[in-house]
mmCIF file of C-alpha atoms in Angstrom:
data_model
loop_
_atom_site.group_PDB
_atom_site.id
_atom_site.type_symbol
_atom_site.label_atom_id
_atom_site.label_comp_id
_atom_site.label_asym_id
_atom_site.label_seq_id
_atom_site.Cartn_x
_atom_site.Cartn_y
_atom_site.Cartn_z
ATOM 1 C CA THR A 1 -62.027 -232.555 52.190
ATOM 2 C CA HIS A 2 -58.389 -232.934 52.395
ATOM 3 C CA GLY A 3 -57.132 -235.656 49.925
ATOM 4 C CA GLU A 4 -60.417 -235.085 48.307
ATOM 5 C CA LEU A 5 -61.295 -233.359 44.905
ATOM 6 C CA ALA A 6 -63.058 -229.997 46.153
ATOM 7 C CA PRO A 7 -64.730 -227.909 43.843
ATOM 8 C CA THR A 8 -62.831 -224.771 42.418
ATOM 9 C CA ARG A 9 -63.852 -221.332 42.297
ATOM 10 C CA ALA A 10 -62.188 -222.071 38.561
ATOM 11 C CA PHE A 11 -64.693 -224.298 37.284
ATOM 12 C CA GLU A 12 -67.868 -223.360 39.114
ATOM 13 C CA ALA A 13 -69.330 -221.131 36.003
ATOM 14 C CA ARG A 14 -71.027 -224.247 34.726
ATOM 15 C CA SER A 15 -72.816 -224.866 38.479
ATOM 16 C CA LEU A 16 -73.767 -221.683 38.258
ATOM 17 C CA GLY A 17 -75.635 -222.375 35.210
ATOM 18 C CA HIS A 18 -73.183 -221.077 32.380
ATOM 19 C CA SER A 19 -73.505 -224.365 30.207
ATOM 20 C CA ASP A 20 -74.233 -222.694 27.527
ATOM 21 C CA THR A 21 -70.647 -221.820 25.473
ATOM 22 C CA SER A 22 -72.076 -220.356 22.338
ATOM 23 C CA PRO A 23 -70.139 -217.508 20.820
ATOM 24 C CA ARG A 24 -72.532 -214.966 22.331
ATOM 25 C CA ARG A 25 -72.688 -216.474 25.460
ATOM 26 C CA ARG A 26 -68.591 -216.810 25.405
ATOM 27 C CA HIS A 27 -68.787 -212.924 25.217
ATOM 28 C CA ASP A 28 -71.015 -212.685 28.150
ATOM 29 C CA LEU A 29 -68.652 -214.939 30.141
ATOM 30 C CA ALA A 30 -65.633 -213.059 29.675
ATOM 31 C CA ASP A 31 -67.625 -210.341 31.830
ATOM 32 C CA VAL A 32 -68.173 -212.615 34.927
ATOM 33 C CA LEU A 33 -65.847 -215.340 34.833
ATOM 34 C CA THR A 34 -62.198 -215.280 35.587
ATOM 35 C CA PRO A 35 -61.172 -218.883 36.073
ATOM 36 C CA TYR A 36 -59.381 -219.565 39.118
ATOM 37 C CA ALA A 37 -58.235 -223.191 39.883
ATOM 38 C CA GLU A 38 -57.236 -223.209 43.816
ATOM 39 C CA ARG A 39 -55.286 -226.736 43.250
ATOM 40 C CA LEU A 40 -52.756 -227.759 40.800
ATOM 41 C CA LEU A 41 -54.716 -231.288 41.260
ATOM 42 C CA ASP A 42 -57.414 -230.005 39.217
ATOM 43 C CA LEU A 43 -55.155 -230.135 35.981
ATOM 44 C CA LEU A 44 -53.596 -233.284 37.189
ATOM 45 C CA ARG A 45 -56.088 -235.652 38.458
ATOM 46 C CA GLU A 46 -57.666 -237.791 35.138
ATOM 47 C CA HIS A 47 -60.943 -237.490 36.073
ATOM 48 C CA THR A 48 -60.842 -233.511 36.310
ATOM 49 C CA ARG A 49 -58.453 -232.812 33.888
ATOM 50 C CA ASP A 50 -60.490 -232.947 30.606
ATOM 51 C CA THR A 51 -63.132 -230.640 32.297
ATOM 52 C CA ALA A 52 -60.687 -228.260 33.484
ATOM 53 C CA LEU A 53 -58.869 -227.875 30.448
ATOM 54 C CA HIS A 54 -62.327 -227.597 28.372
ATOM 55 C CA LEU A 55 -63.174 -224.566 30.652
ATOM 56 C CA ILE A 56 -59.738 -222.967 30.384
ATOM 57 C CA ALA A 57 -60.167 -222.961 26.644
ATOM 58 C CA VAL A 58 -63.832 -221.346 26.685
ATOM 59 C CA ALA A 59 -62.687 -218.915 29.174
ATOM 60 C CA ARG A 60 -59.658 -217.989 26.907
ATOM 61 C CA ASP A 61 -62.118 -217.949 23.846
ATOM 62 C CA ALA A 62 -63.980 -215.705 25.839
ATOM 63 C CA GLY A 63 -61.216 -213.354 26.482
ATOM 64 C CA ALA A 64 -61.022 -214.012 29.959
ATOM 65 C CA THR A 65 -57.633 -214.764 32.001
ATOM 66 C CA VAL A 66 -56.678 -217.952 33.879
ATOM 67 C CA SER A 67 -55.304 -217.908 37.180
ATOM 68 C CA LEU A 68 -54.028 -220.947 39.053
ATOM 69 C CA ASP A 69 -52.756 -221.056 43.005
ATOM 70 C CA PRO A 70 -51.144 -224.281 43.260
ATOM 71 C CA ALA A 71 -51.885 -224.831 46.494
ATOM 72 C CA SER A 72 -49.743 -227.855 47.075
ATOM 73 C CA ALA A 73 -45.927 -227.135 47.602
ATOM 74 C CA ARG A 74 -45.696 -230.871 48.382
ATOM 75 C CA LEU A 75 -46.968 -231.710 44.993
ATOM 76 C CA ILE A 76 -44.910 -229.782 43.284
ATOM 77 C CA ASP A 77 -41.999 -231.642 45.182
ATOM 78 C CA VAL A 78 -43.478 -235.317 44.226
ATOM 79 C CA MET A 79 -44.203 -234.718 40.981
ATOM 80 C CA GLY A 80 -41.189 -232.442 39.917
ATOM 81 C CA ALA A 81 -41.148 -228.925 38.515
ATOM 82 C CA ASP A 82 -41.194 -229.484 34.659
ATOM 83 C CA THR A 83 -44.656 -231.982 34.827
ATOM 84 C CA ALA A 84 -46.070 -229.064 37.408
ATOM 85 C CA LEU A 85 -45.318 -226.069 34.416
ATOM 86 C CA ARG A 86 -46.365 -228.477 31.601
ATOM 87 C CA ALA A 87 -49.519 -229.384 33.545
ATOM 88 C CA MET A 88 -50.182 -225.362 34.133
ATOM 89 C CA HIS A 89 -49.757 -224.607 30.484
ATOM 90 C CA GLY A 90 -52.822 -222.111 29.656
ATOM 91 C CA VAL A 91 -52.504 -220.217 32.831
ATOM 92 C CA ASP A 92 -51.708 -216.250 32.680
ATOM 93 C CA LEU A 93 -51.725 -215.518 36.212
ATOM 94 C CA LEU A 94 -49.625 -217.739 38.688
ATOM 95 C CA ILE A 95 -50.083 -217.111 42.389
ATOM 96 C CA GLY A 96 -48.090 -219.308 44.905
ATOM 97 C CA THR A 97 -46.500 -219.414 47.938
ATOM 98 C CA ALA A 98 -42.581 -218.537 48.276
ATOM 99 C CA VAL A 99 -42.056 -222.516 48.996
ATOM 100 C CA ALA A 100 -44.194 -223.446 45.764
ATOM 101 C CA ALA A 101 -42.489 -220.807 43.618
ATOM 102 C CA MET A 102 -38.948 -221.890 44.649
ATOM 103 C CA LEU A 103 -39.899 -225.539 44.060
ATOM 104 C CA LEU A 104 -41.085 -224.750 40.364
ATOM 105 C CA THR A 105 -38.002 -222.824 39.790
ATOM 106 C CA GLY A 106 -34.922 -223.923 41.544
ATOM 107 C CA ALA A 107 -34.374 -220.797 42.283
ATOM 108 C CA ALA A 108 -32.639 -220.237 46.332
ATOM 109 C CA THR A 109 -35.032 -216.998 47.065
ATOM 110 C CA PRO A 110 -38.619 -216.216 46.249
ATOM 111 C CA THR A 111 -37.392 -212.847 44.225
ATOM 112 C CA ASP A 112 -35.274 -215.043 42.150
ATOM 113 C CA ALA A 113 -38.163 -217.664 41.710
ATOM 114 C CA ALA A 114 -40.254 -214.451 40.891
ATOM 115 C CA PHE A 115 -37.934 -213.533 37.958
ATOM 116 C CA VAL A 116 -37.860 -217.092 36.902
ATOM 117 C CA LEU A 117 -41.885 -217.371 36.997
ATOM 118 C CA ALA A 118 -41.950 -214.071 34.905
ATOM 119 C CA ARG A 119 -40.530 -215.849 31.900
ATOM 120 C CA HIS A 120 -43.379 -218.927 31.964
ATOM 121 C CA PHE A 121 -46.478 -216.797 33.047
ATOM 122 C CA THR A 122 -48.089 -213.462 31.872
ATOM 123 C CA THR A 123 -47.915 -212.479 35.530
ATOM 124 C CA ALA A 124 -46.667 -214.300 38.763
ATOM 125 C CA ILE A 125 -47.319 -213.756 42.227
ATOM 126 C CA VAL A 126 -45.423 -215.022 45.055
ATOM 127 C CA LYS A 127 -46.651 -214.650 48.455
ATOM 128 C CA LEU A 128 -44.547 -213.710 51.026
ATOM 129 C CA GLY A 129 -47.160 -214.410 54.162
ATOM 130 C CA ALA A 130 -46.842 -211.855 56.774
ATOM 131 C CA ASN A 131 -44.101 -209.760 54.549
ATOM 132 C CA GLY A 132 -46.561 -209.357 51.789
ATOM 133 C CA ALA A 133 -45.827 -210.135 48.373
ATOM 134 C CA SER A 134 -43.839 -209.704 45.303
ATOM 135 C CA ALA A 135 -44.600 -209.738 41.167
ATOM 136 C CA VAL A 136 -42.098 -208.795 38.385
ATOM 137 C CA VAL A 137 -44.061 -206.374 36.176
ATOM 138 C CA ASP A 138 -42.403 -205.270 33.016
ATOM 139 C CA GLY A 139 -39.056 -207.026 34.181
ATOM 140 C CA GLU A 140 -38.967 -204.922 37.804
ATOM 141 C CA LEU A 141 -39.770 -206.507 40.880
ATOM 142 C CA VAL A 142 -42.743 -205.207 42.565
ATOM 143 C CA THR A 143 -43.205 -205.847 46.517
ATOM 144 C CA ARG A 144 -46.111 -204.691 48.611
ATOM 145 C CA PRO A 145 -46.164 -205.158 52.265
ATOM 146 C CA ALA A 146 -49.130 -206.838 54.079
ATOM 147 C CA ILE A 147 -51.411 -205.248 55.930
ATOM 148 C CA PRO A 148 -50.529 -205.607 59.559
ATOM 149 C CA SER A 149 -53.432 -207.432 61.351
ATOM 150 C CA ASN A 150 -54.278 -209.730 64.387
ATOM 151 C CA VAL A 151 -54.695 -212.965 62.446
ATOM 152 C CA VAL A 152 -57.063 -215.001 64.899
ATOM 153 C CA ASP A 153 -57.846 -217.684 61.748
ATOM 154 C CA THR A 154 -55.946 -218.426 58.456
ATOM 155 C CA VAL A 155 -58.552 -220.463 56.635
ATOM 156 C CA GLY A 156 -59.294 -218.774 53.187
ATOM 157 C CA ALA A 157 -56.637 -216.275 53.755
ATOM 158 C CA GLY A 158 -55.204 -217.783 50.094
ATOM 159 C CA ASP A 159 -58.890 -217.188 48.444
ATOM 160 C CA ALA A 160 -59.307 -213.785 50.070
ATOM 161 C CA PHE A 161 -55.966 -212.492 48.710
ATOM 162 C CA ALA A 162 -56.652 -214.267 45.039
ATOM 163 C CA ALA A 163 -59.705 -212.035 45.405
ATOM 164 C CA GLY A 164 -57.826 -208.808 45.522
ATOM 165 C CA ALA A 165 -54.974 -210.002 43.643
ATOM 166 C CA ILE A 166 -56.717 -211.322 40.544
ATOM 167 C CA PRO A 167 -58.603 -208.300 39.412
ATOM 168 C CA ALA A 168 -55.200 -206.232 40.353
ATOM 169 C CA ALA A 169 -53.493 -208.344 38.194
ATOM 170 C CA GLY A 170 -55.978 -208.912 35.377
ATOM 171 C CA GLU A 171 -55.430 -204.895 34.464
ATOM 172 C CA LEU A 172 -51.950 -205.580 34.441
ATOM 173 C CA ILE A 173 -52.611 -208.559 32.015
ATOM 174 C CA ALA A 174 -54.711 -206.664 29.713
ATOM 175 C CA GLY A 175 -52.335 -203.854 29.612
#
């Protein structure tokens, strides 16, 4: 619910029965687990931070990449960019809105923000709403248009975007 911690896709592996983190099991986890935190709060709240950091470490040990959508430009604004960036340590892929990206970087435009974020994350994707998305790949700005559609409801749009972006970005990260 709004204002409460919702379970995130990043940390559902344990609830799916993946509590065995032995080296053998960690190898198996890399094949099925690409941690994706849909809220920066998961890395900030005292009662979820340790679990979030533990599962990020397990994922990294298994060779998986870690993705985050901060989901709250307001939270970044309140806590400050430096604190937010420190909380995101260990994240490989950042998927954020243009507003969140500009708040994190102090940049005046989403394009400038993408270049600054490229210095902090292996890959950073800046969502531009109806204008698509941009990322800096190998020092070059890559922009893809949105697929034209008749929008009825935006609920789940960010998760749907992440579901497509994470595998594509994972290929870039793996190189």
